[in-house]
Coordinates of C-alpha atoms in Angstrom, one line a residue:
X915 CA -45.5 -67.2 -75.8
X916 CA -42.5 -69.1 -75.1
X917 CA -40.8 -71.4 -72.6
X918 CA -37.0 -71.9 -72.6
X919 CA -33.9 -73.5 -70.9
X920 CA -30.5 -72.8 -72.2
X921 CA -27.1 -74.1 -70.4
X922 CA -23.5 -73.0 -71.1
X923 CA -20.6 -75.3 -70.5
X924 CA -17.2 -74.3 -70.6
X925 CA -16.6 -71.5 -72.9
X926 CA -14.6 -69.3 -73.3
X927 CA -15.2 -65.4 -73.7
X928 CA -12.1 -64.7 -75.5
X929 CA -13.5 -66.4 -78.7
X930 CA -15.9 -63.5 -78.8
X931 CA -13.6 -60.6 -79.4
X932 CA -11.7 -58.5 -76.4
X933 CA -12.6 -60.1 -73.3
X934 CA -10.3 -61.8 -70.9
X935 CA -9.6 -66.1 -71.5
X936 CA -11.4 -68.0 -69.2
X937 CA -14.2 -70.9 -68.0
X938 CA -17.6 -69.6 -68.0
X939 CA -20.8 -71.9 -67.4
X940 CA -24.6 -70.7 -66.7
X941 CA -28.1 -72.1 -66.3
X942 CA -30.9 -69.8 -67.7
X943 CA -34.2 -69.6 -67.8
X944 CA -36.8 -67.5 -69.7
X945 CA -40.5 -67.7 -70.3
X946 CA -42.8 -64.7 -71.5
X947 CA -45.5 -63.7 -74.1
X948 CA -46.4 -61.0 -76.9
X949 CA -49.8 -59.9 -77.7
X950 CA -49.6 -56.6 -79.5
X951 CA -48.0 -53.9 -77.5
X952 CA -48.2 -56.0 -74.6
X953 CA -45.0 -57.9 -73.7
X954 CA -44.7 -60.2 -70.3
X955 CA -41.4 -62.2 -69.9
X956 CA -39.1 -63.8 -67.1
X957 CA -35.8 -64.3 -67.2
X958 CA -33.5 -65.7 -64.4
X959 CA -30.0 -66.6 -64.1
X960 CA -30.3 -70.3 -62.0
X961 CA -26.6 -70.9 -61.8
X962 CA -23.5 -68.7 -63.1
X963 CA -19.7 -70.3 -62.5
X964 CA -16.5 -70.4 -63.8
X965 CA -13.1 -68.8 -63.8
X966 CA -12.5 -65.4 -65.3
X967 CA -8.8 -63.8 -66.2
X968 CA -7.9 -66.4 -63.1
X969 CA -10.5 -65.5 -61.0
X970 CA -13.3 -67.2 -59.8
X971 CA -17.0 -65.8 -61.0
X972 CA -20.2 -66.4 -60.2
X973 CA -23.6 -65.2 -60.4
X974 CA -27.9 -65.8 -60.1
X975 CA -31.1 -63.9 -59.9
X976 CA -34.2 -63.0 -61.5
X977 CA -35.9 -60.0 -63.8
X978 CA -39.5 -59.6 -64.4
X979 CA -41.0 -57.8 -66.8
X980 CA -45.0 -56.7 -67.4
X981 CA -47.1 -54.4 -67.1
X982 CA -44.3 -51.7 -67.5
X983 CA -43.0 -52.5 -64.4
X984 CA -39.3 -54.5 -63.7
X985 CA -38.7 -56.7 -61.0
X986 CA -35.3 -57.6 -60.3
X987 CA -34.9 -60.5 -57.5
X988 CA -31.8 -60.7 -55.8
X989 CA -28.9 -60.6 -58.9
X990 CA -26.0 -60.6 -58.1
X991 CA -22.8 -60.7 -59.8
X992 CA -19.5 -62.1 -58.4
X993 CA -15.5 -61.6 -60.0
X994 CA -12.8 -62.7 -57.5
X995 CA -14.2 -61.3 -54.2
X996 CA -15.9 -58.2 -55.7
X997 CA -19.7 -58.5 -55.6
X998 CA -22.3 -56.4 -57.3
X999 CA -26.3 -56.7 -56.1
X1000 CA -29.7 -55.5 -57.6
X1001 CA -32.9 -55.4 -55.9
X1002 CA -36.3 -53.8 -56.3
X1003 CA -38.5 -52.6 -58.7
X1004 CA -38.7 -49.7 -61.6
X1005 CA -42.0 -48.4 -62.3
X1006 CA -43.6 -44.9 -61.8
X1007 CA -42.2 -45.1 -58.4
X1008 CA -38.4 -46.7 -58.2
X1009 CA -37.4 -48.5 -55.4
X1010 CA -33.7 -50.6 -56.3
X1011 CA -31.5 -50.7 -53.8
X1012 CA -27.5 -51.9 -55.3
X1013 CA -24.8 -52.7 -53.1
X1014 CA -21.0 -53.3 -54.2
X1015 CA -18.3 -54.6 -52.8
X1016 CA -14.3 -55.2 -54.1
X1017 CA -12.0 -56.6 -52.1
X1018 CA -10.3 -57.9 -54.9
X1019 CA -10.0 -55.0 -57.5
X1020 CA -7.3 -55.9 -59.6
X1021 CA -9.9 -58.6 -61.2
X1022 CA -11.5 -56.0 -62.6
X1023 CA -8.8 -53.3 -63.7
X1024 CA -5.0 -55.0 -63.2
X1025 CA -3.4 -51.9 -61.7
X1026 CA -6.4 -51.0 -59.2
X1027 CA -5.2 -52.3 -56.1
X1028 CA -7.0 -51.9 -52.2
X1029 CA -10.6 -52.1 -51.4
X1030 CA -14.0 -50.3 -51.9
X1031 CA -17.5 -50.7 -50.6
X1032 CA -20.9 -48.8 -52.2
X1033 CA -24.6 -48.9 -51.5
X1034 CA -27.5 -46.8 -52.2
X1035 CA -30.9 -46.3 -53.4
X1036 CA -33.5 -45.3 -56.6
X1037 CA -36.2 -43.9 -55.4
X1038 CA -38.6 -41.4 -56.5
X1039 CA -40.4 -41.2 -59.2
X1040 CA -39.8 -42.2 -62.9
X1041 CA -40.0 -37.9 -63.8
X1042 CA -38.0 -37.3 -60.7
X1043 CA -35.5 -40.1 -59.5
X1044 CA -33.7 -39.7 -56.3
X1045 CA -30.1 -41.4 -55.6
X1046 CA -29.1 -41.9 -52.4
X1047 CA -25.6 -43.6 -52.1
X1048 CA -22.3 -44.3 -49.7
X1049 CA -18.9 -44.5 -50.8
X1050 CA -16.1 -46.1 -49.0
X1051 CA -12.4 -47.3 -50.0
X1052 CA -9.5 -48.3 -48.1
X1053 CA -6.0 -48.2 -49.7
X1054 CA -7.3 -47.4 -53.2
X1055 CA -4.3 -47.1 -55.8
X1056 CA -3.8 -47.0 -59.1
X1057 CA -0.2 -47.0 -60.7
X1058 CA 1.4 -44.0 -59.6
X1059 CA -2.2 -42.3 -57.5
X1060 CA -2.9 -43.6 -54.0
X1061 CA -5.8 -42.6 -51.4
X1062 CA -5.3 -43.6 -47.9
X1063 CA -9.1 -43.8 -47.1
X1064 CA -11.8 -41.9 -48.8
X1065 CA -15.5 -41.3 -48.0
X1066 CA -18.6 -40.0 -50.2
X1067 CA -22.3 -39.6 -48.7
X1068 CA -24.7 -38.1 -51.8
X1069 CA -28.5 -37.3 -52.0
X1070 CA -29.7 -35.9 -55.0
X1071 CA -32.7 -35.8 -56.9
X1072 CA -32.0 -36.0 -60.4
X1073 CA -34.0 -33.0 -62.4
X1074 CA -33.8 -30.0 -63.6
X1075 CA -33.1 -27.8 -60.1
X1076 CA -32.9 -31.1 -58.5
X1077 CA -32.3 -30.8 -54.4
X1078 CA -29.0 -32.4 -53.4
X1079 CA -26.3 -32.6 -50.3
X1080 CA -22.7 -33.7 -50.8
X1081 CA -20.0 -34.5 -48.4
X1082 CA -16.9 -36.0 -49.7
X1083 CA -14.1 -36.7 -47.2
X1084 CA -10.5 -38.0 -48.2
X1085 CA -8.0 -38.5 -45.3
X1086 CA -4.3 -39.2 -47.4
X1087 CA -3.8 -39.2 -51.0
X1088 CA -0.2 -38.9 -53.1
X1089 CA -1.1 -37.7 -56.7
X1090 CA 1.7 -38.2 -58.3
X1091 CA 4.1 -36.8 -56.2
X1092 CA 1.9 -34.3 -55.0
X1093 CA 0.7 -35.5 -51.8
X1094 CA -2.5 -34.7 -49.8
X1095 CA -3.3 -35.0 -46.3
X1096 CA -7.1 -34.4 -46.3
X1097 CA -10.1 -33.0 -48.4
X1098 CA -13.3 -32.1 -47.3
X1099 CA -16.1 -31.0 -48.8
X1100 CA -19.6 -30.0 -48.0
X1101 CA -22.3 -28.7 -50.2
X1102 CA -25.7 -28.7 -50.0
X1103 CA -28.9 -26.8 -51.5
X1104 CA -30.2 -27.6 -55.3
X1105 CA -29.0 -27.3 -58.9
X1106 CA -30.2 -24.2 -59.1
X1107 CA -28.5 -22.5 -55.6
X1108 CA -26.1 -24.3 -53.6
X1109 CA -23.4 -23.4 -51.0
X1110 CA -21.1 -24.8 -49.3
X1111 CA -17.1 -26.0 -47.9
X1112 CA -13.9 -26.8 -49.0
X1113 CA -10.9 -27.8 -47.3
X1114 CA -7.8 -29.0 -49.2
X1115 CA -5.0 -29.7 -46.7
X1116 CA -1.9 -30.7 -49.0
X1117 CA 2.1 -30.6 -48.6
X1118 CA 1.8 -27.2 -49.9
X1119 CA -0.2 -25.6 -47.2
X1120 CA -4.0 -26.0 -46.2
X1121 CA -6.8 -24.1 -48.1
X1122 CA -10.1 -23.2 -47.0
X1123 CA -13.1 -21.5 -48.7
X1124 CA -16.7 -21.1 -48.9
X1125 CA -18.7 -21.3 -52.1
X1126 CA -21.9 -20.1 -53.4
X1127 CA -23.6 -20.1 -56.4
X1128 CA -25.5 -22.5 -59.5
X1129 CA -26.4 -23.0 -62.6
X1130 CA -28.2 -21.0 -65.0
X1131 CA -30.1 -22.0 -67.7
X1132 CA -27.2 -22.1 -70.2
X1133 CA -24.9 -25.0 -68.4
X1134 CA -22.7 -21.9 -66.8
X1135 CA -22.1 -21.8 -63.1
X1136 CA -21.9 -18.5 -61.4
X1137 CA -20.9 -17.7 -58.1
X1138 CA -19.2 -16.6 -55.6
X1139 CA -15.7 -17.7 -53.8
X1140 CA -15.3 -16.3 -50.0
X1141 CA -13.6 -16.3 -46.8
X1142 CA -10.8 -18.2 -48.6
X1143 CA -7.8 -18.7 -46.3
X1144 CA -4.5 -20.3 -47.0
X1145 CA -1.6 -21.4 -44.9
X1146 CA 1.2 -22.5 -44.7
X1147 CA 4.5 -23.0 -42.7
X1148 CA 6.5 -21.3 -44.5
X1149 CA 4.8 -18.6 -46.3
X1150 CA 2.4 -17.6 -43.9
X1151 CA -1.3 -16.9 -43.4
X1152 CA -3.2 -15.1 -46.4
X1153 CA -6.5 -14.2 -46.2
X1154 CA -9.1 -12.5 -48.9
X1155 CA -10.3 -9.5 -48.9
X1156 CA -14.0 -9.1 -49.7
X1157 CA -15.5 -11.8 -52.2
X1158 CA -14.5 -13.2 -56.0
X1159 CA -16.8 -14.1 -58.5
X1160 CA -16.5 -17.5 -60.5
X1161 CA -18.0 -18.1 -63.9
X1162 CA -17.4 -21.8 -65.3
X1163 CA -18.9 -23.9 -67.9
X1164 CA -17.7 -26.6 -70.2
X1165 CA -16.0 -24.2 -72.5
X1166 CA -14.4 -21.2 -69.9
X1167 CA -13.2 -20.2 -66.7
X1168 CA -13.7 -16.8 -65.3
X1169 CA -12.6 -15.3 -61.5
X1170 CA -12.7 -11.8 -61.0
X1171 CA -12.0 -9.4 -58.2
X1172 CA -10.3 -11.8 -56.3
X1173 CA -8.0 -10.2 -53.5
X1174 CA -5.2 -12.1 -51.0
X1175 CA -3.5 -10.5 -48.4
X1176 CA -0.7 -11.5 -45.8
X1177 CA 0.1 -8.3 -43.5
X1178 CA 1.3 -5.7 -45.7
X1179 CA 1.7 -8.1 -48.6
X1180 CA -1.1 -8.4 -50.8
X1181 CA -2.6 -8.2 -54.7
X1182 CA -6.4 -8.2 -56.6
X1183 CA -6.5 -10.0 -60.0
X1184 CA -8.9 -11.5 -62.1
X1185 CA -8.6 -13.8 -65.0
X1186 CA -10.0 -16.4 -67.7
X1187 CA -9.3 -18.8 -69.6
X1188 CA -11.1 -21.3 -72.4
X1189 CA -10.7 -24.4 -74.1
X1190 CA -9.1 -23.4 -77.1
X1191 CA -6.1 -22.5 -75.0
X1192 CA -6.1 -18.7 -74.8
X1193 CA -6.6 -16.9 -71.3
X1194 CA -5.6 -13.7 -69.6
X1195 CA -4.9 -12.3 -66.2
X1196 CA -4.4 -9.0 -65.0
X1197 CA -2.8 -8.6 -61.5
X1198 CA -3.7 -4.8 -59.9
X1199 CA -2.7 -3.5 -56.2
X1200 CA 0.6 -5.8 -55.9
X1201 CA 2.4 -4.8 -52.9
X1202 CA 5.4 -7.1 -51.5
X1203 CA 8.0 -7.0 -49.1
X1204 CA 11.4 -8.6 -50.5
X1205 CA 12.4 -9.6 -46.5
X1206 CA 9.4 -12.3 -47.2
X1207 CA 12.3 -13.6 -49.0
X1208 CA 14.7 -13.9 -46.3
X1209 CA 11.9 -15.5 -44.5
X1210 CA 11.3 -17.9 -47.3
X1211 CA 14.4 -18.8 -47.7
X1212 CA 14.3 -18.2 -51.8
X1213 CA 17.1 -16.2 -51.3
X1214 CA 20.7 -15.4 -49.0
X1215 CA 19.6 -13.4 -46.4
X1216 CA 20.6 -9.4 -47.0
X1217 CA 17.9 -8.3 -48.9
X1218 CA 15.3 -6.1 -47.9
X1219 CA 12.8 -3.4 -49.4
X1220 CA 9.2 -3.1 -51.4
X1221 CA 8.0 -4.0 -54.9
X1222 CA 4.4 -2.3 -55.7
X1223 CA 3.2 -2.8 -59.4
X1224 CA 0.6 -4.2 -61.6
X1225 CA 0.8 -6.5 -64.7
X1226 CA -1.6 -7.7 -68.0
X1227 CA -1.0 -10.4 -69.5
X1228 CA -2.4 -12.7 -72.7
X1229 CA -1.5 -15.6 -74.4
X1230 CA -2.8 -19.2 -75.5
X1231 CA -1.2 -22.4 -73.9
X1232 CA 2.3 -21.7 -73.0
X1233 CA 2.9 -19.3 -75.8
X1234 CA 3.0 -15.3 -74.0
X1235 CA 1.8 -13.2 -76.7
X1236 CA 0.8 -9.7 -75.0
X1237 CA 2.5 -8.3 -71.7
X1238 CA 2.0 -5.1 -70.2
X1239 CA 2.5 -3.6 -67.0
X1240 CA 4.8 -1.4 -64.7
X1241 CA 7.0 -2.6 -61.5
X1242 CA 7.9 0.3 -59.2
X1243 CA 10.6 -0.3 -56.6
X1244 CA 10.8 2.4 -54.0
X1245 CA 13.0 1.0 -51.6
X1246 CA 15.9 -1.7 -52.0
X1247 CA 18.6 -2.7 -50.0
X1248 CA 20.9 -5.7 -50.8
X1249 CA 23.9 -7.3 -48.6
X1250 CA 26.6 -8.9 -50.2
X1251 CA 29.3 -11.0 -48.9
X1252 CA 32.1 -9.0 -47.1
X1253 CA 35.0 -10.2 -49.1
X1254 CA 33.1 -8.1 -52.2
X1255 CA 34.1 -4.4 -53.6
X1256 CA 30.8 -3.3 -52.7
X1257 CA 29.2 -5.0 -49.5
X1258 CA 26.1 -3.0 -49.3
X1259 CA 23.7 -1.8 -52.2
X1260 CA 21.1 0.5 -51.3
X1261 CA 18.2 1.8 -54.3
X1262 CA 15.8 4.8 -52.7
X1263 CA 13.9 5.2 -56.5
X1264 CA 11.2 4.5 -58.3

């Protein structure tokens, strides 16, 4: 058995390898016993304090161990004004709720700026653990990545076709350049078969789909993409035409039968890709209108008529290495300025 204080008085982590300079002094407390198998101990933190990278930490609480149960009593961890929290038990049935809050992030990770709030629950069984959690920020950012305000609600139970529900919910975000003004997403059911929403609302137009599927017994999800619609001010409304299937795993990607239509405009095309680089596509039923150009403004407007054709294609990375297809153009006409020899072209071929 054993008995033991221990107290820390200004030192400083850096003098242990990679860890930020600072002022770091702690009470602690253990006692505890061995007898064979059997161990029994308790350890708690009396007092934590000190200055960390600049910021002020602090700290306290209590684990318990015997019996092959843990007790943990109110630790807590602070950095700046970003607090983590443990309380509960783990046994054959968990109960530990955690809570964290940073209002301070940059004390943690220099370029992580704006605030973010978590707090769930363990609970379930040691076999079958169940985490339920919240997830809020509020002007998150991160060099050149930004999110406005962002919100996560999860369930899950943690096995094998483990029963969960997601909804994730991001109102603003500019990747890079590439700037979002909402996600959602919604999907519920268990490992095994799930379904659900997604909404993607970007500056390139909003897209929305339904998905269906889960995971097998290899790792590979299969399902199924549907009612996927996409808009935009510029291009249009396009909407699909039956269903696509979606194979994925950590090595491939696979979409097949996948068909988008706008009016008269339209194609099917399938496609995959791996890891190793190499993929292939193949594009069948393409119909389109050139005056979608005019429209678009991609082009002067004068040009008018309808390119039907279908394509296969193969290659690895950026590197084409197989390309076949055939492009039929049965009607073409093309204005030209005035001040030209020829101000009107007109093509009535294949």
């Amino acid at each position: 058995s054993w008995d033991a204080e221990a107290r820390v008085d200004s030192v400083d982590p850096s003098a242990f390898g990679e860890l930020p300079a600072g002022e770091i002094n702690a009470q602690i407390s253990s006692s505890g016993s061995k007898a064979g198998d059997k161990l029994d101990f308790v350890a708690e933190v009396t007092t934590l304090s000190g200055q960390l990278a600049g910021y002020d930490v602090g700290g306290g609480g209590k684990v318990e161990y015997g019996d092959s149960v843990w007790l943990v009593d109110n630790f807590h961890l602070t950095d700046g004004r970003n607090e983590l929290r443990l309380h509960g038990s783990v046994k054959e049935e968990l109960d530990l709720d955690f809570s964290f809050t940073g209002e301070q992030l940059g004390a943690l990770l220099p370029a992580l700026k704006g605030g973010v709030s978590a707090h769930g629950r363990v609970g379930g069984t040691v076999d079958m653990p169940r985490l339920t959690a919240q997830l809020r920020s509020d002007g998150l950012s991160y060099e050149n990545y930004s999110v406005t305000s962002a919100s996560a609600d999860v369930d899950f139970v943690i096995e094998e076709q483990g029963a969960f529900n997601t909804v994730v919910k991001i109102g603003g975000a500019d990747l890079g350049g590439f700037m979002l003004e909402q996600v959602g997403v919604d999907i519920s059911g268990s490992t095994g078969t799930h379904s659900g929403d997604i909404l993607i609302d970007s500056d390139f137009g909003t897209l929305s789909l339904k998905i269906s599927g889960g995971l097998d017994q290899a790792k590979k999800w299969r399902g199924v993409l549907a009612e996927i619609g996409y808009e935009h001010p510029d291009y249009g409304q396009w909407r699909q035409k039956g269903s696509a299937a979606l194979e994925a795993s950590a090595e491939f990607l696979k979409l097949s039968d996948f068909c988008l239509y706008s009016g008269e405009n339209g194609f099917c095309g399938s496609g995959e890709g791996s890891t190793s680089g190499s993929w292939s596509t193949r594009i069948d039923e393409l119909r389109f209108s050139l005056s979608k150009l005019n429209e678009w403004g991609e082009v002067k407007p004068g040009i008018t008529g309808v390119v039907k054709g279908e394509l296969v294609a193969a290659g690895k990375g950026s590197v084409l290495s197989t390309l076949d297809g055939k492009i039929e153009v049965p009607e073409l006409e093309l204005d030209v300025d005035a001040d030209e020899l020829y101000p009107e072209l007109k093509w009535y071929e294949t």
